[in-house]
Coordinates of N, CA, C and O in Angstrom, one line a residue:
X1 N -18.6 133.7 174.5 CA -18.6 135.0 174.0 C -17.3 135.7 174.3 O -16.8 135.7 175.4
X2 N -16.7 136.1 173.2 CA -15.4 136.8 173.4 C -15.6 138.3 173.0 O -16.3 138.6 172.1
X3 N -15.0 139.1 173.8 CA -15.0 140.6 173.5 C -13.6 141.1 173.3 O -12.7 140.6 173.9
X4 N -13.6 142.1 172.5 CA -12.3 142.7 172.2 C -11.8 143.6 173.3 O -12.5 144.4 173.8
X5 N -10.5 143.5 173.6 CA -9.9 144.4 174.6 C -9.4 145.6 173.9 O -8.9 145.6 172.8
X6 N -9.4 146.7 174.6 CA -8.9 148.0 174.0 C -7.7 148.5 174.8 O -7.4 149.7 174.8
X7 N -7.0 147.6 175.4 CA -5.8 148.0 176.2 C -4.6 148.4 175.3 O -4.6 148.1 174.1
X8 N -3.6 149.0 175.9 CA -2.4 149.4 175.1 C -1.7 148.2 174.5 O -1.0 148.4 173.4
X9 N -1.8 147.0 175.1 CA -1.1 145.9 174.5 C -1.7 145.4 173.2 O -1.1 144.7 172.4
X10 N -2.9 145.8 173.0 CA -3.6 145.3 171.7 C -3.6 146.4 170.6 O -4.1 146.2 169.6
X11 N -2.9 147.5 170.9 CA -2.9 148.6 169.9 C -2.0 148.2 168.7 O -0.9 147.7 168.9
X12 N -2.5 148.4 167.5 CA -1.7 148.1 166.3 C -0.5 149.2 166.1 O 0.4 148.9 165.3
X13 N -0.6 150.3 166.7 CA 0.4 151.3 166.6 C 1.7 151.0 167.4 O 1.5 150.4 168.5
X14 N 2.8 151.4 166.9 CA 4.0 151.1 167.7 C 4.1 152.0 168.9 O 3.5 153.0 169.0
X15 N 4.8 151.5 169.9 CA 4.9 152.3 171.2 C 5.7 153.5 170.9 O 6.6 153.6 170.1
X16 N 5.4 154.6 171.7 CA 6.2 155.8 171.5 C 7.6 155.7 171.9 O 8.0 154.9 172.7
X17 N 8.4 156.5 171.2 CA 9.9 156.4 171.5 C 10.2 157.2 172.8 O 9.4 158.1 173.2
X18 N 11.3 156.9 173.4 CA 11.7 157.6 174.6 C 11.9 159.1 174.3 O 12.2 159.5 173.1
X19 N 11.8 160.0 175.3 CA 11.9 161.4 175.1 C 13.3 161.8 174.6 O 13.4 162.7 173.7
X20 N 14.3 161.1 175.0 CA 15.7 161.4 174.5 C 15.8 161.2 173.0 O 16.4 162.0 172.3
X21 N 15.2 160.2 172.5 CA 15.2 159.9 171.1 C 14.4 161.0 170.3 O 14.8 161.4 169.2
X22 N 13.3 161.4 170.9 CA 12.5 162.5 170.2 C 13.3 163.8 170.1 O 13.3 164.4 169.1
X23 N 14.0 164.1 171.2 CA 14.8 165.3 171.3 C 15.9 165.2 170.3 O 16.2 166.2 169.5
X24 N 16.6 164.1 170.2 CA 17.7 163.9 169.3 C 17.3 164.0 167.9 O 17.9 164.5 167.0
X25 N 16.1 163.4 167.6 CA 15.6 163.4 166.2 C 15.2 164.8 165.8 O 15.2 165.1 164.6
X26 N 14.8 165.7 166.7 CA 14.4 167.0 166.3 C 15.5 168.0 166.1 O 15.3 169.1 165.5
X27 N 16.8 167.6 166.4 CA 17.9 168.5 166.2 C 18.4 168.3 164.8 O 18.4 167.2 164.2
X28 N 18.9 169.4 164.2 CA 19.4 169.3 162.8 C 20.7 168.5 162.7 O 21.5 168.5 163.7
X29 N 20.8 167.8 161.6 CA 22.0 166.9 161.4 C 23.2 167.8 161.1 O 23.2 168.6 160.2
X30 N 24.3 167.6 161.9 CA 25.6 168.2 161.5 C 25.6 169.7 161.8 O 26.7 170.3 161.6
X31 N 24.5 170.4 162.1 CA 24.5 171.8 162.4 C 24.3 172.1 163.8 O 24.0 171.3 164.6
X32 N 24.6 173.4 164.1 CA 24.4 173.8 165.5 C 22.9 174.2 165.7 O 22.3 174.7 164.8
X33 N 22.4 173.9 166.8 CA 21.0 174.2 167.1 C 20.9 175.6 167.7 O 21.8 176.0 168.5
X34 N 19.9 176.4 167.3 CA 19.7 177.7 167.8 C 19.1 177.6 169.2 O 18.1 177.0 169.4
X35 N 19.8 178.2 170.1 CA 19.3 178.2 171.5 C 18.8 179.6 171.9 O 19.6 180.5 172.0
X36 N 17.5 179.8 172.0 CA 17.0 181.1 172.3 C 17.5 181.7 173.6 O 17.7 182.9 173.7
X37 N 17.7 180.9 174.6 CA 18.1 181.4 175.9 C 19.6 181.9 175.8 O 19.9 183.0 176.4
X38 N 20.4 181.2 175.1 CA 21.8 181.6 175.0 C 21.8 182.9 174.2 O 22.6 183.8 174.4
X39 N 21.0 183.0 173.1 CA 20.9 184.2 172.3 C 20.5 185.4 173.1 O 21.1 186.5 173.0
X40 N 19.5 185.2 174.0 CA 19.1 186.3 174.8 C 20.1 186.8 175.8 O 20.3 188.0 176.0
X41 N 20.9 185.9 176.4 CA 22.0 186.2 177.3 C 23.0 187.0 176.5 O 23.5 188.1 177.0
X42 N 23.4 186.6 175.3 CA 24.4 187.3 174.6 C 23.9 188.7 174.1 O 24.7 189.7 174.2
X43 N 22.7 188.8 173.8 CA 22.1 190.1 173.4 C 22.1 191.0 174.6 O 22.4 192.2 174.4
X44 N 21.7 190.5 175.7 CA 21.7 191.4 176.9 C 23.1 191.8 177.3 O 23.3 193.0 177.7
X45 N 24.1 191.0 177.1 CA 25.5 191.4 177.4 C 26.0 192.5 176.5 O 26.6 193.4 176.9
X46 N 25.6 192.3 175.2 CA 26.0 193.4 174.2 C 25.3 194.7 174.5 O 25.9 195.8 174.4
X47 N 24.1 194.6 174.9 CA 23.3 195.8 175.2 C 23.9 196.5 176.4 O 24.1 197.7 176.4
X48 N 24.3 195.7 177.5 CA 24.9 196.3 178.6 C 26.3 196.9 178.3 O 26.6 198.0 178.8
X49 N 27.0 196.2 177.5 CA 28.3 196.7 177.1 C 28.2 198.0 176.4 O 28.9 199.0 176.7
X50 N 27.3 198.1 175.4 CA 27.1 199.4 174.7 C 26.5 200.5 175.6 O 26.9 201.6 175.4
X51 N 25.7 200.1 176.5 CA 25.1 201.1 177.4 C 26.2 201.7 178.3 O 26.2 202.9 178.6
X52 N 27.2 200.9 178.7 CA 28.3 201.4 179.5 C 29.4 202.1 178.6 O 30.0 203.1 179.0
X53 N 29.7 201.5 177.5 CA 30.8 202.0 176.6 C 30.5 203.3 176.0 O 31.4 204.1 175.8
X54 N 29.3 203.5 175.6 CA 28.9 204.8 174.9 C 29.2 206.0 175.7 O 29.9 206.9 175.3
X55 N 28.8 206.1 177.0 CA 29.2 207.3 177.8 C 30.7 207.4 178.1 O 31.2 208.5 178.1
X56 N 31.3 206.3 178.2 CA 32.8 206.3 178.5 C 33.5 206.8 177.3 O 34.4 207.7 177.4
X57 N 33.1 206.4 176.1 CA 33.8 206.9 174.9 C 33.5 208.4 174.7 O 34.4 209.2 174.4
X58 N 32.3 208.8 175.0 CA 31.9 210.2 174.9 C 32.7 211.0 175.9 O 33.2 212.1 175.5
X59 N 32.9 210.5 177.1 CA 33.7 211.3 178.1 C 35.1 211.4 177.7 O 35.7 212.5 177.8
X60 N 35.7 210.3 177.2 CA 37.1 210.4 176.7 C 37.3 211.4 175.6 O 38.2 212.1 175.6
X61 N 36.4 211.4 174.6 CA 36.4 212.3 173.5 C 36.3 213.7 174.0 O 37.1 214.6 173.5
X62 N 35.5 214.0 175.0 CA 35.3 215.3 175.5 C 36.6 215.8 176.3 O 36.9 217.0 176.2
X63 N 37.3 214.9 176.9 CA 38.5 215.2 177.6 C 39.6 215.6 176.7 O 40.5 216.4 177.0
X64 N 39.7 215.1 175.5 CA 40.8 215.4 174.5 C 40.5 216.6 173.7 O 41.3 217.1 172.9
X65 N 39.3 217.2 173.8 CA 39.0 218.4 173.0 C 39.6 219.6 173.6 O 39.9 219.8 174.7

């Protein structure tokens, strides 16, 4: 009597690709990838710059009046 094995070596599906290959395949070809963390850092820097620059510009304008 023979019985069928259900182990991974008997699977008709191909084995999964390594994670590096999956990540590389998900990136767009020839284009830059959008990085949300980098975007957030740049947005925060611009916000801080405007938060500091606006009062400075206002103060300078008031001094020349």
